[in-house]
Amino acid sequence: MKNKELAALFSRIGDALEIKGEMGFKIIAYRRAARILEDLTDDIEKIARENKLQEIPGIGSGIAKKIEEYLKTGQMEKYKEALSEIPESLLNLLEIQNLGARTLHLAHNELGVKNLEDLKRVIKNGSLVKLYGLGEKKAENIKKGIEIYEQAQERIPIFEAVNIVEEVIEYLQKCSYISRLSPAGSLRRMKETVGDIDILAAGTNGAQIIRYFTQFPGVSRVLAAGETKGSAMISTQRSERQVDLRIVDESEYGAALQYFTGSKAHNIKLRSMAREKGFKISEYGVFRGDKKIAGYDEEEVYKTLNLPLIPPELREDRGEIELALQGHPPQVVNYSDIKGDLHIHSRYSDGSLSLREIAELAKELGYEYIAICDHSQSAKYAYGLTSERLKQQIKEIDQLNQELKEIKLLKGTEVDILQDGQLDFPNEILKELDIVVAAIHSGFKKNVTERILRAMDNPFVTIIAHPSGRLISKREGYDVDLEKILQEAKSKQKALELNAYYDRLDLNEFYLKKAKEQGIKISIGTDAHYAGGFQMMRFGVGIARRAWLEKKDILNCLSHNQLIRTKNI
DNA sequence: GCCGTTTTCGGCCCGACTGTTTTCAGTCG
């Protein structure tokens, strides 16, 4: 699929045009096209073949032609032209805070700045300051921006961001000046990684609130502390992360929360709609003329546009507004719809809990059932179970199920897909189980696609675990053709896993949405190895919501009876 | 470059802050 390639090209064209000084809406159009391509679930080549490029909102005749040109020739004239005078090394500098396209344009044209080294030099030798519109302070701010750019942290995994935000919020709740409080930004939208951590508070005495915030025990450095905004570095065991707190008046809280939650694209769409209706939306409220007509809570804001409240996870301008306008927004899955966890490890293999402890925890979480899926014999590193030990485990599960009334343990395995595509247990064992989760754990570059396809031939396999094999902060994933896996899952009626472990979140939202569109069932499993791991379910549900999955798309939203009766997923 | 139930031309989200300036441009979120 060339979707991402094209997205990158258009994004760079946008950047280059901006630096060239071609201010205006072309730049916005190219960047919008880039984002649309980035999000697109369908193969752009297929759409082009069917002559339907211009049916995509945001793609007009100009960009359609450029897409066709690239698909045909592997080149794009406009890209070459836009990049002809602007070196790539200059484009990257747009990421530096306090340094925008206009200044970069000047520095490039007047001083011949081509890269970071050049930029540092012209700051040091004082030539940047002499440019029209620049001064000492601006140069100083750009210098600070460069410092941050150079030590730029990678994005923050959602798991870590949520942990930090919850600690800070728990602390802030004790501040008597604060009346309402919420996480905002991409964290509230549950993106798999977030760039920064935003919190919104409503309150009366901004300066006092910010002072209280900066006294949070985890704060290692205060970056800014005014009356409406505070910003601090908070250190965790892993690293130092920036947390921003904004204070608004209580009457504006809803509009501010809507605004600071984003996404930017979603907000722009709403504001355009408001404008057409003769309203104006800002972070202070919805206005008709000078009269404020909404702002206290988010629901009000959406209502002025005849929209129901759109869940934060959906706010990406991927068609959610249009569907909501037609009166049927996606009825995405809720955490409370989850009836059980279909991927748990016990002490039998490399987990830390006994079967009884797992059952107790599952009961506390309100689950109906929980699937014990320990590793199979070839997974030596994880104390994989031999057939004999699996039989022993089956026996213990049967006994516990006799005894425990409020929770059902499901007999399962996370069986290795071996190098030749065979499964690590014979069918005589697999047929004794309620659930068979098949997974690649070795040979990541060896015919992974064929091996998974072969595993799906086995009638006892229920679910393919972590289908792409990626680890968000560590590795890319297997060499696997997920399109083929999706096709086969559809035809063989197998479920695919959404592994909810924070570093996996695999399948990702892109393929989850594709799977849903093809009618493939998804199983959300935490892959928990210890008690804390059970909590990962919320991230799985968050990503599922981002992919527009509904209750009916998810295997573990079925009741125990339904699940057991479902021979064919 | 895109788009249209006021428009096929003339619009395109909104506001704060900062620093450079005498009324505004650049940058950010």
Coordinates of N, CA, C and O in Angstrom, one line a residue, chain A residues 498-567:
Chain A
L498 N -6.8 -8.1 19.6 CA -6.2 -6.8 20.0 C -5.6 -7.0 21.3 O -6.2 -7.1 22.4
N499 N -4.3 -7.2 21.3 CA -3.5 -7.4 22.5 C -3.4 -6.1 23.2 O -2.8 -5.1 22.7
A500 N -3.9 -6.0 24.4 CA -4.0 -4.7 25.1 C -2.8 -4.3 25.9 O -2.8 -3.2 26.5
Y501 N -1.8 -5.1 25.9 CA -0.6 -4.8 26.7 C -0.1 -3.5 26.0 O 0.0 -3.3 24.8
Y502 N 0.3 -2.5 26.9 CA 0.5 -1.1 26.4 C 1.6 -1.0 25.3 O 1.5 -0.1 24.5
D503 N 2.6 -1.9 25.4 CA 3.6 -1.8 24.4 C 3.3 -2.5 23.1 O 4.0 -2.4 22.1
R504 N 2.2 -3.3 23.1 CA 1.8 -4.0 21.9 C 0.7 -3.3 21.2 O 0.8 -2.8 20.1
L505 N -0.5 -3.2 21.9 CA -1.7 -2.6 21.2 C -1.7 -3.1 19.8 O -1.6 -2.3 18.8
D506 N -1.9 -4.4 19.6 CA -1.7 -5.1 18.3 C -2.8 -6.1 18.1 O -2.9 -7.0 19.0
L507 N -3.6 -5.9 17.1 CA -3.6 -5.0 16.0 C -3.7 -3.6 16.4 O -4.2 -3.2 17.4
N508 N -3.2 -2.7 15.5 CA -3.3 -1.3 15.7 C -4.7 -0.8 15.2 O -5.4 -1.5 14.5
E509 N -5.0 0.5 15.5 CA -6.3 1.0 15.1 C -6.6 0.9 13.6 O -7.8 0.7 13.2
F510 N -5.6 1.1 12.9 CA -5.8 1.1 11.4 C -6.3 -0.3 10.9 O -7.3 -0.4 10.2
Y511 N -5.6 -1.3 11.3 CA -6.0 -2.7 10.9 C -7.3 -3.1 11.6 O -8.1 -3.9 11.0
L512 N -7.5 -2.7 12.8 CA -8.7 -3.0 13.5 C -9.9 -2.5 12.8 O -10.9 -3.2 12.6
K513 N -9.8 -1.3 12.3 CA -10.9 -0.7 11.5 C -11.2 -1.5 10.2 O -12.3 -1.8 9.9
K514 N -10.1 -1.9 9.6 CA -10.2 -2.7 8.4 C -10.9 -4.0 8.7 O -11.8 -4.5 8.0
A515 N -10.5 -4.6 9.8 CA -11.0 -5.9 10.2 C -12.5 -5.8 10.5 O -13.3 -6.6 10.0
K516 N -12.9 -4.7 11.2 CA -14.3 -4.5 11.4 C -15.1 -4.4 10.1 O -16.2 -5.0 10.0
E517 N -14.6 -3.6 9.2 CA -15.3 -3.4 8.0 C -15.5 -4.7 7.2 O -16.4 -4.8 6.4
Q518 N -14.6 -5.6 7.4 CA -14.7 -6.9 6.8 C -15.5 -7.9 7.6 O -15.7 -9.1 7.2
G519 N -16.0 -7.5 8.8 CA -16.8 -8.4 9.6 C -16.0 -9.4 10.4 O -16.5 -10.4 10.8
I520 N -14.7 -9.1 10.6 CA -13.9 -10.0 11.4 C -14.1 -9.7 12.9 O -14.1 -8.6 13.3
K521 N -14.2 -10.8 13.7 CA -14.3 -10.6 15.1 C -13.0 -10.3 15.8 O -11.9 -10.8 15.4
I522 N -13.0 -9.4 16.8 CA -11.8 -9.1 17.5 C -11.9 -9.5 18.9 O -12.9 -9.4 19.6
S523 N -10.8 -10.1 19.4 CA -10.7 -10.5 20.8 C -9.7 -9.6 21.6 O -8.6 -9.4 21.2
I524 N -10.2 -8.9 22.6 CA -9.3 -8.0 23.4 C -8.8 -8.8 24.5 O -9.5 -9.3 25.4
G525 N -7.5 -9.0 24.6 CA -6.8 -9.7 25.7 C -5.7 -8.9 26.2 O -5.0 -8.2 25.5
T526 N -5.5 -9.0 27.5 CA -4.5 -8.2 28.1 C -3.1 -8.8 28.1 O -2.1 -8.1 28.2
D527 N -3.0 -10.2 27.9 CA -1.7 -10.8 27.9 C -1.1 -10.6 29.3 O 0.1 -10.6 29.5
A528 N -1.9 -10.5 30.4 CA -1.4 -10.2 31.7 C -0.6 -11.3 32.2 O -0.9 -12.5 32.1
H529 N 0.6 -11.0 32.8 CA 1.4 -11.9 33.5 C 1.5 -11.7 35.0 O 2.1 -12.5 35.7
Y530 N 0.8 -10.6 35.5 CA 0.8 -10.3 36.9 C -0.5 -9.5 37.1 O -1.2 -9.1 36.2
A531 N -0.8 -9.2 38.4 CA -2.1 -8.6 38.7 C -2.3 -7.2 38.0 O -3.3 -7.0 37.5
G532 N -1.2 -6.4 38.0 CA -1.3 -5.1 37.4 C -1.7 -5.2 35.9 O -2.3 -4.3 35.3
G533 N -1.3 -6.3 35.3 CA -1.5 -6.4 33.8 C -3.0 -6.5 33.5 O -3.4 -6.2 32.4
F534 N -3.8 -6.9 34.4 CA -5.3 -7.0 34.2 C -5.8 -5.6 33.8 O -6.8 -5.4 33.1
Q535 N -5.1 -4.5 34.3 CA -5.6 -3.2 34.1 C -5.4 -2.7 32.6 O -5.9 -1.6 32.3
M536 N -4.6 -3.5 31.9 CA -4.4 -3.0 30.5 C -5.7 -3.1 29.6 O -5.7 -2.5 28.5
M537 N -6.7 -3.7 30.1 CA -7.9 -3.8 29.3 C -8.4 -2.5 28.9 O -8.9 -2.3 27.8
R538 N -8.3 -1.5 29.8 CA -8.8 -0.2 29.4 C -8.1 0.4 28.2 O -8.7 1.2 27.4
F539 N -6.8 0.1 28.0 CA -6.1 0.6 26.8 C -6.6 -0.1 25.6 O -6.8 0.5 24.5
G540 N -6.9 -1.4 25.8 CA -7.4 -2.2 24.6 C -8.8 -1.6 24.2 O -9.0 -1.4 23.0
V541 N -9.6 -1.3 25.2 CA -11.0 -0.8 24.9 C -10.8 0.6 24.3 O -11.5 0.9 23.3
G542 N -9.9 1.4 24.8 CA -9.6 2.7 24.2 C -9.2 2.7 22.8 O -9.8 3.4 21.9
I543 N -8.3 1.8 22.4 CA -7.9 1.6 21.0 C -9.1 1.1 20.2 O -9.3 1.5 19.1
A544 N -9.8 0.1 20.7 CA -11.0 -0.4 20.0 C -12.0 0.7 19.7 O -12.5 0.8 18.6
R545 N -12.2 1.6 20.7 CA -13.1 2.7 20.4 C -12.5 3.6 19.3 O -13.3 4.1 18.5
R546 N -11.2 3.9 19.3 CA -10.6 4.7 18.3 C -10.8 4.1 16.9 O -10.9 4.8 15.9
A547 N -10.9 2.7 16.9 CA -11.1 2.0 15.6 C -12.6 1.8 15.3 O -13.0 1.1 14.4
W548 N -13.5 2.5 16.1 CA -14.9 2.4 15.9 C -15.5 1.0 16.1 O -16.6 0.7 15.6
L549 N -14.8 0.2 16.9 CA -15.4 -1.1 17.1 C -16.6 -1.0 18.1 O -16.6 -0.2 19.0
E550 N -17.6 -1.8 17.7 CA -18.8 -1.9 18.5 C -18.8 -3.2 19.3 O -18.1 -4.1 19.1
K551 N -19.8 -3.2 20.2 CA -19.9 -4.4 21.1 C -20.0 -5.7 20.2 O -19.4 -6.7 20.5
K552 N -20.7 -5.6 19.2 CA -21.0 -6.8 18.4 C -19.7 -7.3 17.6 O -19.6 -8.4 17.1
D553 N -18.7 -6.4 17.5 CA -17.5 -6.8 16.8 C -16.5 -7.5 17.8 O -15.5 -8.0 17.3
I554 N -16.8 -7.6 19.0 CA -15.8 -8.0 20.0 C -16.2 -9.3 20.7 O -17.3 -9.4 21.2
L555 N -15.3 -10.3 20.5 CA -15.6 -11.6 21.0 C -15.9 -11.7 22.5 O -16.8 -12.3 22.9
N556 N -15.1 -10.9 23.2 CA -15.3 -11.0 24.7 C -16.3 -10.0 25.2 O -16.3 -9.7 26.4
C557 N -17.2 -9.6 24.3 CA -18.4 -8.9 24.8 C -19.6 -9.9 24.8 O -20.7 -9.6 25.3
L558 N -19.3 -11.2 24.4 CA -20.3 -12.2 24.4 C -20.4 -12.7 25.9 O -19.4 -12.7 26.6
S559 N -21.6 -13.2 26.2 CA -21.7 -13.8 27.6 C -21.0 -15.2 27.5 O -20.6 -15.7 26.4
H560 N -20.8 -15.8 28.7 CA -20.1 -17.1 28.7 C -20.8 -18.1 27.9 O -20.2 -18.8 27.1
N561 N -22.1 -18.2 28.0 CA -22.9 -19.1 27.2 C -22.7 -18.9 25.7 O -22.5 -19.9 25.0
Q562 N -22.9 -17.7 25.3 CA -22.8 -17.4 23.9 C -21.4 -17.7 23.4 O -21.2 -18.3 22.3
L563 N -20.4 -17.4 24.2 CA -19.0 -17.6 23.8 C -18.7 -19.1 23.6 O -18.1 -19.6 22.6
I564 N -19.2 -19.9 24.5 CA -18.9 -21.4 24.5 C -19.7 -22.0 23.3 O -19.2 -22.9 22.6
R565 N -20.9 -21.5 23.0 CA -21.7 -22.0 21.9 C -21.2 -21.6 20.6 O -21.4 -22.3 19.6
T566 N -20.4 -20.5 20.5 CA -19.9 -20.0 19.3 C -18.7 -20.9 18.8 O -17.6 -20.6 19.0
K567 N -19.0 -22.0 18.1 CA -18.0 -22.8 17.6 C -17.3 -22.1 16.4 O -16.1 -22.0 16.3

